[in-house]
């Protein structure tokens, strides 16, 4: 069985602060994929990043960075110099190896950036 | 732009009155998914189509049905909506790696269903 835990239900930070969203996962698959999605108030889920289980390289994309640590089953997401437009619910998700399976989502972290 | 489109964005129905939600895609993806997302919860997969093959999740109620008449369109039918079916319904698509795609799913904007 797969499980994703996002222990932080809500986070508020002042604009320009850095913030890290935590994600811990459980799976029995040896090959799996991890994702982060952003859900703004409009409701659409916006894909941010995919990481496969064999690639533990950290990734940076602009103000966003991701830290994947297989040893601790964690896939954390950091936003540096946060902006008001970053306010949203962020979901971490997990899938198996085949690409036509369900995404198992965490419960999400609601991030509020205070101007 | 290639995209996933859901109509309508907001749907109001009456208790017990059948309702159909629509999803279309211009991405030519093989797989189409329907997720239900209740307020302040994570999306939960109801079922998906891999081409014409229908895959139902074990805990999806019989009240929920789906049709995929062609590659581009997929419908979600709720035969007798109850108050507990009020939710956001999200359609997603992807091509699995074996079809030359990748594993991330691309979501439409969702249809928010209200049941009176």
XYZ file of N, CA and C in Angstrom:
693
model
N 0.847 -1.189 0.000
C 0.000 0.000 0.000
C 0.889 1.247 0.000
N 0.404 2.263 -0.664
C 1.153 3.509 -0.728
C 0.540 4.531 0.204
N 1.382 5.378 0.742
C 0.902 6.425 1.644
C 1.802 7.633 1.539
N 1.208 8.817 1.578
C 1.961 10.061 1.560
C 1.498 10.901 2.743
N 2.432 11.398 3.498
C 2.113 12.204 4.684
C 2.682 13.606 4.538
N 1.804 14.561 4.649
C 2.210 15.963 4.709
C 1.759 16.472 6.073
N 2.671 16.500 7.003
C 2.308 16.775 8.387
C 1.888 18.221 8.616
N 2.369 19.118 7.771
C 2.037 20.531 7.925
C 0.706 20.811 7.230
N -0.301 21.117 8.013
C -1.615 21.383 7.428
C -1.656 22.798 6.842
N -1.152 23.745 7.607
C -1.152 25.139 7.158
C 0.156 25.802 7.573
N 0.669 26.632 6.696
C 1.866 27.423 6.993
C 1.612 28.842 6.526
N 2.019 29.801 7.348
C 1.967 31.207 6.945
C 3.348 31.810 7.127
N 3.815 32.498 6.122
C 5.083 33.199 6.213
C 4.924 34.585 5.608
N 5.812 35.458 6.012
C 5.805 36.806 5.456
C 6.530 36.780 4.113
N 6.039 37.562 3.195
C 6.630 37.631 1.861
C 8.145 37.817 1.957
N 8.835 37.120 1.059
C 10.293 37.120 0.910
C 10.988 36.142 1.855
N 10.250 35.566 2.771
C 10.847 34.516 3.600
C 10.938 33.223 2.806
N 11.845 32.351 3.215
C 11.933 31.013 2.639
C 11.008 30.082 3.420
N 10.492 29.080 2.721
C 9.592 28.138 3.396
C 9.806 26.748 2.814
N 9.772 25.750 3.680
C 9.932 24.357 3.251
C 8.689 23.563 3.597
N 8.188 22.852 2.591
C 7.028 21.981 2.765
C 7.526 20.536 2.823
N 7.094 19.826 3.840
C 7.595 18.476 4.064
C 6.684 17.421 3.437
N 7.312 16.343 2.986
C 6.567 15.217 2.430
C 7.308 13.935 2.783
N 6.596 13.001 3.366
C 7.152 11.687 3.690
C 6.260 10.639 3.032
N 6.862 9.629 2.469
C 6.074 8.648 1.725
C 6.401 7.229 2.165
N 5.473 6.315 1.855
C 5.669 4.888 2.093
C 5.234 4.142 0.844
N 6.055 3.185 0.436
C 5.703 2.338 -0.695
C 6.511 1.059 -0.638
N 5.962 0.003 -1.208
C 6.702 -1.262 -1.316
C 7.352 -1.406 -2.684
N 7.002 -0.520 -3.610
C 7.582 -0.586 -4.937
C 9.055 -0.201 -4.891
N 9.868 -0.841 -5.710
C 11.269 -0.438 -5.794
C 11.440 0.676 -6.810
N 10.534 0.725 -7.772
C 10.494 1.830 -8.722
C 9.208 2.609 -8.477
N 9.334 3.889 -8.319
C 8.157 4.713 -8.058
C 8.478 6.143 -8.466
N 7.433 6.955 -8.472
C 7.581 8.355 -8.866
C 6.963 9.252 -7.808
N 7.593 10.359 -7.598
C 7.103 11.359 -6.658
C 6.823 12.655 -7.400
N 5.811 13.377 -6.939
C 5.378 14.590 -7.618
C 5.022 15.662 -6.586
N 5.102 16.896 -7.043
C 4.490 18.005 -6.323
C 3.543 18.713 -7.280
N 2.355 19.034 -6.744
C 1.356 19.800 -7.473
C 0.965 21.008 -6.649
N 0.623 22.081 -7.348
C 0.133 23.307 -6.712
C -1.344 23.466 -7.062
N -2.162 23.786 -6.070
C -3.576 24.010 -6.322
C -3.952 25.408 -5.828
N -3.994 26.377 -6.745
C -4.415 27.733 -6.361
C -5.909 27.753 -6.081
N -6.427 28.867 -5.613
C -7.867 28.944 -5.287
C -8.781 28.589 -6.455
N -8.322 28.749 -7.677
C -9.154 28.402 -8.836
C -9.439 26.911 -8.912
N -8.619 26.092 -8.271
C -8.906 24.665 -8.179
C -8.094 23.758 -9.063
N -7.506 24.277 -10.114
C -6.750 23.423 -11.021
C -5.466 22.939 -10.364
N -5.140 21.697 -10.550
C -3.883 21.147 -10.037
C -2.791 21.387 -11.075
N -1.762 22.100 -10.666
C -0.678 22.452 -11.572
C 0.538 21.600 -11.239
N 1.016 20.874 -12.229
C 2.181 20.014 -12.043
C 3.426 20.872 -11.857
N 4.231 20.530 -10.840
C 5.477 21.267 -10.587
C 6.706 20.431 -10.912
N 6.742 19.187 -10.419
C 7.940 18.377 -10.600
C 7.628 16.897 -10.471
N 8.392 16.096 -11.193
C 8.381 14.644 -11.068
C 9.789 14.189 -10.719
N 9.866 13.178 -9.871
C 11.162 12.608 -9.533
C 10.995 11.097 -9.482
N 11.887 10.330 -10.139
C 11.784 8.880 -10.028
C 12.704 8.379 -8.928
N 12.441 7.177 -8.498
C 13.105 6.638 -7.304
C 14.590 6.407 -7.487
N 15.055 6.436 -8.730
C 16.479 6.200 -8.959
C 17.273 7.485 -9.094
N 16.579 8.587 -9.015
C 17.246 9.865 -9.225
C 17.144 10.707 -7.963
N 18.187 10.673 -7.152
C 18.159 11.411 -5.897
C 18.801 12.790 -6.013
N 19.090 13.191 -7.220
C 19.654 14.534 -7.381
C 18.631 15.576 -6.975
N 19.082 16.545 -6.231
C 18.207 17.662 -5.912
C 18.005 18.515 -7.155
N 16.886 19.202 -7.189
C 16.599 20.006 -8.370
C 16.212 21.408 -7.955
N 16.642 22.357 -8.776
C 16.308 23.758 -8.545
C 15.678 24.297 -9.820
N 14.565 24.997 -9.641
C 13.925 25.668 -10.769
C 13.505 27.049 -10.304
N 14.308 28.024 -10.634
C 14.020 29.379 -10.179
C 14.037 29.470 -8.667
N 12.924 29.868 -8.085
C 12.838 30.006 -6.624
C 12.461 28.690 -5.947
N 12.172 27.671 -6.739
C 11.745 26.378 -6.215
C 12.912 25.409 -6.183
N 12.967 24.617 -5.118
C 13.949 23.539 -5.076
C 13.338 22.345 -4.349
N 13.847 21.179 -4.697
C 13.325 19.938 -4.140
C 14.473 19.088 -3.631
N 14.257 18.483 -2.480
C 15.265 17.637 -1.838
C 14.673 16.250 -1.653
N 15.207 15.278 -2.398
C 14.723 13.902 -2.343
C 15.743 13.086 -1.580
N 15.312 12.461 -0.491
C 16.207 11.614 0.294
C 15.525 10.260 0.487
N 16.040 9.282 -0.234
C 15.470 7.946 -0.160
C 15.657 7.342 1.228
N 16.773 7.662 1.877
C 17.079 7.065 3.181
C 16.036 7.424 4.229
N 15.426 8.586 4.075
C 14.395 9.007 5.028
C 13.011 9.036 4.385
N 12.908 8.537 3.154
C 11.629 8.523 2.427
C 10.978 9.903 2.440
N 11.768 10.902 2.091
C 11.244 12.262 2.116
C 11.488 12.955 0.776
N 10.594 13.851 0.453
C 10.688 14.621 -0.795
C 10.189 16.015 -0.479
N 11.072 16.844 0.055
C 10.684 18.155 0.554
C 10.823 19.228 -0.507
N 10.032 20.265 -0.356
C 9.917 21.332 -1.351
C 10.172 22.662 -0.667
N 11.126 23.411 -1.204
C 11.478 24.709 -0.624
C 11.205 25.826 -1.623
N 10.563 26.860 -1.136
C 10.369 28.079 -1.922
C 11.230 29.160 -1.274
N 12.126 29.722 -2.041
C 12.936 30.820 -1.519
C 12.340 32.148 -1.952
N 12.538 33.140 -1.112
C 12.038 34.496 -1.403
C 10.575 34.437 -1.822
N 9.747 33.914 -0.931
C 8.346 33.655 -1.251
C 7.633 34.930 -1.719
N 6.614 34.695 -2.555
C 5.799 35.795 -3.088
C 4.327 35.482 -2.830
N 3.512 36.511 -2.875
C 2.077 36.339 -2.614
C 1.473 35.329 -3.594
N 1.968 35.316 -4.816
C 1.431 34.383 -5.831
C 1.722 32.916 -5.491
N 2.592 32.689 -4.532
C 2.867 31.311 -4.110
C 1.785 30.772 -3.181
N 0.895 31.616 -2.735
C -0.188 31.172 -1.848
C -1.059 30.161 -2.575
N -1.200 28.992 -1.999
C -1.944 27.895 -2.630
C -1.913 26.707 -1.685
N -2.596 25.638 -2.090
C -2.433 24.353 -1.417
C -1.460 23.532 -2.249
N -0.484 22.952 -1.593
C 0.527 22.150 -2.284
C 0.370 20.689 -1.887
N 0.301 19.850 -2.916
C 0.136 18.412 -2.688
C 1.400 17.681 -3.138
N 1.831 16.773 -2.312
C 2.850 15.805 -2.669
C 2.116 14.521 -3.075
N 2.613 13.829 -4.083
C 1.911 12.633 -4.564
C 2.913 11.557 -4.964
N 2.426 10.333 -5.020
C 3.264 9.160 -5.274
C 2.548 8.251 -6.261
N 3.272 7.681 -7.201
C 2.683 6.660 -8.066
C 3.657 5.509 -8.216
N 3.122 4.384 -8.710
C 3.946 3.222 -8.977
C 4.722 3.377 -10.263
N 5.277 2.271 -10.774
C 6.237 2.384 -11.864
C 5.667 2.501 -13.268
N 4.362 2.263 -13.445
C 3.883 2.069 -14.805
C 3.320 3.297 -15.497
N 2.982 4.304 -14.766
C 2.527 5.526 -15.407
C 1.079 5.557 -15.803
N 0.342 4.488 -15.549
C -1.094 4.520 -15.796
C -1.821 4.083 -14.540
N -1.323 4.595 -13.446
C -1.879 4.227 -12.147
C -2.321 5.485 -11.422
N -3.020 5.281 -10.331
C -3.495 6.440 -9.589
C -2.335 7.144 -8.913
N -2.539 8.425 -8.706
C -1.666 9.192 -7.843
C -2.216 9.100 -6.433
N -1.352 8.733 -5.507
C -1.723 8.774 -4.090
C -1.246 10.102 -3.542
N -2.189 10.915 -3.136
C -1.864 12.264 -2.681
C -1.739 12.318 -1.166
N -0.893 13.224 -0.698
C -0.945 13.614 0.696
C -2.140 14.518 0.920
N -2.349 14.919 2.152
C -3.509 15.735 2.486
C -3.317 17.209 2.157
N -2.130 17.569 1.710
C -1.898 18.933 1.266
C -1.457 19.864 2.382
N -0.710 20.873 1.986
C -0.290 21.942 2.892
C -0.776 23.259 2.329
N -1.576 23.967 3.113
C -2.064 25.277 2.676
C -1.021 26.328 3.052
N -0.444 26.945 2.041
C 0.599 27.960 2.236
C 0.008 29.341 2.006
N 0.174 30.198 2.979
C -0.280 31.588 2.862
C 0.927 32.498 2.982
N 1.097 33.344 1.987
C 2.191 34.313 2.005
C 1.589 35.665 2.369
N 2.065 36.214 3.446
C 1.520 37.471 3.963
C 2.303 38.644 3.374
N 1.608 39.572 2.731
C 2.325 40.695 2.090
C 3.009 41.589 3.122
N -3.207 26.019 -27.501
C -2.403 25.258 -26.576
C -3.086 23.932 -26.279
N -2.272 22.875 -26.219
C -2.807 21.577 -25.826
C -3.252 21.640 -24.381
N -4.402 21.051 -24.100
C -4.924 21.209 -22.759
C -6.004 20.186 -22.433
N -6.390 20.228 -21.145
C -7.491 19.412 -20.640
C -8.619 20.376 -20.266
N -9.793 20.121 -20.839
C -10.921 21.035 -20.685
C -12.045 20.314 -19.964
N -12.625 20.996 -19.002
C -13.764 20.414 -18.292
C -14.956 21.359 -18.358
N -16.091 20.780 -18.688
C -17.332 21.555 -18.736
C -18.449 20.817 -18.011
N -19.310 21.558 -17.329
C -19.145 22.969 -16.996
C -18.161 23.135 -15.835
N -17.790 24.336 -15.526
C -16.918 24.562 -14.368
C -17.689 24.445 -13.058
N -18.948 24.804 -13.109
C -19.822 24.703 -11.940
C -21.113 24.019 -12.377
N -21.548 23.057 -11.591
C -22.762 22.313 -11.914
C -23.592 22.177 -10.637
N -24.854 22.549 -10.774
C -25.772 22.377 -9.656
C -26.808 21.345 -10.067
N -27.058 20.373 -9.225
C -28.074 19.374 -9.500
C -28.893 19.139 -8.246
N -29.999 18.445 -8.453
C -30.862 18.138 -7.313
C -30.579 16.727 -6.822
N -30.842 16.519 -5.586
C -30.696 15.204 -4.983
C -31.411 14.172 -5.843
N -30.662 13.152 -6.260
C -31.259 12.064 -7.025
C -31.387 12.311 -8.516
N -31.075 13.496 -9.001
C -31.216 13.790 -10.429
C -29.899 13.504 -11.146
N -29.919 12.615 -12.146
C -28.658 12.251 -12.821
C -27.949 13.467 -13.395
N -26.631 13.401 -13.358
C -25.825 14.495 -13.879
C -24.613 13.910 -14.605
N -24.189 14.603 -15.659
C -23.020 14.186 -16.439
C -22.014 15.317 -16.495
N -20.782 14.980 -16.179
C -19.680 15.931 -16.277
C -18.807 15.523 -17.457
N -18.237 16.531 -18.107
C -17.521 16.287 -19.350
C -16.058 16.676 -19.238
N -15.215 15.909 -19.905
C -13.789 16.213 -19.988
C -13.330 15.965 -21.422
N -12.561 16.890 -21.943
C -11.962 16.673 -23.258
C -10.498 17.073 -23.207
N -9.720 16.482 -24.108
C -8.283 16.775 -24.120
C -7.783 16.879 -25.559
N -6.853 17.792 -25.730
C -6.224 17.960 -27.044
C -4.805 17.421 -27.045
N -4.450 16.694 -25.974
C -3.089 16.195 -25.821
C -2.882 14.839 -26.492
N -3.985 14.215 -26.914
C -3.943 12.894 -27.529
C -3.336 11.840 -26.595
N -3.618 11.996 -25.325
C -3.091 11.061 -24.337
C -3.922 9.787 -24.287
N -3.234 8.681 -23.959
C -3.912 7.396 -23.899
C -4.779 7.218 -22.648
N -4.354 7.822 -21.563
C -5.002 7.553 -20.287
C -5.766 8.791 -19.817
N -7.002 8.566 -19.368
C -7.811 9.647 -18.790
C -8.326 9.182 -17.436
N -8.255 10.060 -16.467
C -8.592 9.747 -15.080
C -9.703 10.676 -14.589
N -10.503 10.168 -13.662
C -11.445 11.007 -12.919
C -11.127 10.903 -11.425
N -10.917 12.071 -10.820
C -10.687 12.160 -9.379
C -11.840 12.939 -8.735
N -12.149 12.580 -7.498
C -13.091 13.334 -6.684
C -12.302 14.002 -5.569
N -12.544 15.293 -5.386
C -11.869 16.009 -4.304
C -12.916 16.734 -3.462
N -13.123 16.250 -2.257
C -14.035 16.928 -1.340
C -13.303 18.045 -0.628
N -14.073 18.939 -0.051
C -13.517 20.155 0.541
C -12.408 19.838 1.530
N -11.273 20.502 1.332
C -10.101 20.388 2.212
C -9.540 18.966 2.283
N -9.782 18.181 1.246
C -9.227 16.826 1.210
C -8.356 16.648 -0.032
N -7.634 15.561 -0.053
C -6.827 15.226 -1.215
C -7.712 14.642 -2.310
N -7.314 14.793 -3.561
C -8.039 14.125 -4.651
C -7.967 12.614 -4.490
N -9.076 11.968 -4.870
C -9.182 10.512 -4.746
C -9.613 9.957 -6.092
N -8.861 8.992 -6.595
C -9.170 8.435 -7.906
C -10.450 7.613 -7.866
N -11.336 7.890 -8.830
C -12.567 7.094 -8.981
C -12.347 5.943 -9.968
N -11.808 6.286 -11.141
C -11.530 5.287 -12.182
C -10.674 5.940 -13.247
N -10.182 5.089 -14.168
C -9.466 5.635 -15.305
C -9.647 4.736 -16.519
N -9.425 5.320 -17.679
C -9.429 4.607 -18.942
C -8.009 4.598 -19.492
N -7.541 3.417 -19.876
C -6.316 3.305 -20.656
C -6.785 2.906 -22.042
N -6.774 3.849 -22.957
C -7.447 3.700 -24.249
C -8.914 3.340 -23.965
N -9.364 2.182 -24.424
C -10.768 1.832 -24.193
C -10.971 0.954 -22.963
N -9.888 0.595 -22.331
C -9.971 -0.280 -21.150
C -10.319 0.521 -19.907
N -11.413 0.130 -19.272
C -11.910 0.829 -18.096
C -11.348 0.165 -16.843
N -10.850 0.986 -15.904
C -10.286 0.486 -14.656
C -10.953 1.202 -13.489
N -11.742 0.441 -12.756
C -12.496 1.025 -11.647
C -11.724 0.826 -10.348
N -11.687 1.833 -9.494
C -11.107 1.653 -8.165
C -12.093 0.841 -7.322
N -11.554 0.015 -6.442
C -12.372 -0.938 -5.696
C -13.426 -0.249 -4.836
N -13.121 0.941 -4.343
C -14.044 1.595 -3.422
C -14.886 2.681 -4.092
N -14.915 2.715 -5.396
C -15.773 3.672 -6.097
C -17.214 3.177 -6.080
N -18.139 3.994 -5.585
C -19.539 3.539 -5.517
C -20.120 3.280 -6.904
N -21.085 2.363 -6.959
C -21.741 2.015 -8.228
C -22.490 3.189 -8.830
N -22.774 4.154 -8.028
C -23.476 5.363 -8.452
C -22.672 6.162 -9.487
N -21.386 5.908 -9.548
C -20.491 6.612 -10.469
C -20.165 5.708 -11.648
N -20.391 6.248 -12.846
C -20.091 5.524 -14.067
C -19.281 6.437 -14.984
N -18.652 5.841 -15.990
C -17.881 6.652 -16.919
C -18.002 6.096 -18.324
N -17.828 6.975 -19.281
C -17.834 6.610 -20.697
C -16.690 7.325 -21.387
N -16.082 6.617 -22.338
C -15.049 7.258 -23.150
C -15.334 6.895 -24.604
N -16.083 7.717 -25.284
C -16.474 7.380 -26.663
C -15.342 7.470 -27.676
N -14.346 8.263 -27.393
C -13.183 8.382 -28.279
C -11.982 8.856 -27.467
N -10.850 9.026 -28.117
C -9.622 9.400 -27.396
C -9.772 10.723 -26.672
N -10.516 11.642 -27.276
C -10.536 13.018 -26.780
C -11.489 13.253 -25.618
N -12.550 12.472 -25.522
C -13.599 12.779 -24.559
C -13.768 11.674 -23.519
N -14.097 12.118 -22.313
C -14.435 11.179 -21.256
C -15.520 11.830 -20.394
N -16.528 11.030 -20.012
C -17.648 11.559 -19.246
C -17.745 10.852 -17.900
N -18.180 11.608 -16.925
C -18.479 11.058 -15.604
C -19.977 11.201 -15.387
N -20.647 10.070 -15.174
C -22.076 10.067 -14.924
C -22.321 9.716 -13.458
N -23.102 10.550 -12.802
C -23.531 10.238 -11.435
C -25.012 9.952 -11.509
N -25.384 8.720 -11.269
C -26.748 8.267 -11.575
C -27.780 8.856 -10.623
N -27.446 8.920 -9.352
C -28.383 9.441 -8.365
C -27.583 10.195 -7.306
N -27.268 11.450 -7.610
C -26.381 12.188 -6.706
C -26.974 12.354 -5.315
N -26.134 12.111 -4.318
C -26.504 12.390 -2.941
C -25.749 13.602 -2.442
N -26.142 14.060 -1.262
C -25.490 15.249 -0.711
C -23.996 15.008 -0.518
N -23.631 13.779 -0.244
C -22.234 13.434 -0.034
C -21.403 13.428 -1.301
N -22.044 13.576 -2.451
C -21.312 13.607 -3.727
C -20.909 15.015 -4.128
N -21.314 16.006 -3.354
C -20.881 17.370 -3.631
C -19.372 17.447 -3.465
N -18.700 17.891 -4.515
C -17.232 17.871 -4.523
C -16.733 18.561 -5.781
N -15.413 18.688 -5.860
C -14.757 19.068 -7.108
C -14.394 17.781 -7.824
N -14.715 17.707 -9.103
C -14.364 16.535 -9.903
C -13.299 16.947 -10.910
N -12.166 16.277 -10.813
C -10.994 16.620 -11.611
C -10.720 15.534 -12.638
N -10.522 15.964 -13.867
C -10.129 15.062 -14.940
C -8.632 15.245 -15.176
N -7.955 14.163 -15.440
C -6.513 14.233 -15.715
C -6.173 13.289 -16.858
N -5.051 13.560 -17.510
C -4.604 12.705 -18.615
C -3.096 12.508 -18.538
N -2.646 11.413 -19.129
C -1.209 11.262 -19.368
C -0.971 10.167 -20.399
N 0.243 10.104 -20.869
C 0.731 8.976 -21.643
C 1.763 8.273 -20.790
N 1.607 6.984 -20.534
C 2.602 6.288 -19.718
C 3.919 6.159 -20.465
N 5.001 5.868 -19.753
C 6.313 5.765 -20.395
C 6.350 4.786 -21.564
N 5.574 3.694 -21.486
C 5.584 2.700 -22.564
C 4.993 3.252 -23.857
N 4.298 4.369 -23.751
C 3.738 5.022 -24.929
C 4.536 6.270 -25.287
N 5.707 6.361 -24.724
C 6.571 7.492 -25.051
C 6.316 8.730 -24.224
N 5.493 8.592 -23.191
C 5.205 9.748 -22.357
C 5.932 9.658 -21.032
N 5.371 10.299 -20.043
C 5.953 10.262 -18.707
C 4.828 10.095 -17.702
N 5.188 9.999 -16.459
C 4.210 9.563 -15.465
C 3.360 10.679 -14.881
N 3.756 11.926 -15.085
C 2.945 12.977 -14.474
C 1.619 13.091 -15.184
N 0.610 13.429 -14.423
C -0.737 13.602 -14.948
C -1.027 15.091 -15.063
N -1.749 15.429 -16.135
C -2.103 16.816 -16.397
C -3.592 16.995 -16.128
N -3.891 17.949 -15.298
C -5.256 18.116 -14.805
C -5.999 19.243 -15.506
N -7.303 19.040 -15.643
C -8.178 20.106 -16.067
C -8.529 20.999 -14.893
N -9.313 22.039 -15.152
C -9.638 23.007 -14.097
C -10.664 22.504 -13.094
N -11.313 21.378 -13.398
C -12.269 20.816 -12.463
C -13.686 21.315 -12.676
N -14.645 20.504 -12.237
C -16.055 20.889 -12.180
C -16.497 20.795 -10.725
N -16.979 21.913 -10.213
C -17.455 21.910 -8.819
C -18.936 21.572 -8.832
N -19.286 20.446 -8.231
C -20.662 19.960 -8.219
C -21.322 20.295 -6.880
N -22.464 20.925 -6.981
C -23.308 21.199 -5.812
C -24.576 20.360 -5.930
N -24.962 19.715 -4.846
C -26.173 18.896 -4.826
C -27.154 19.525 -3.836
N -28.319 19.899 -4.350
C -29.322 20.562 -3.493
C -30.336 19.568 -2.957
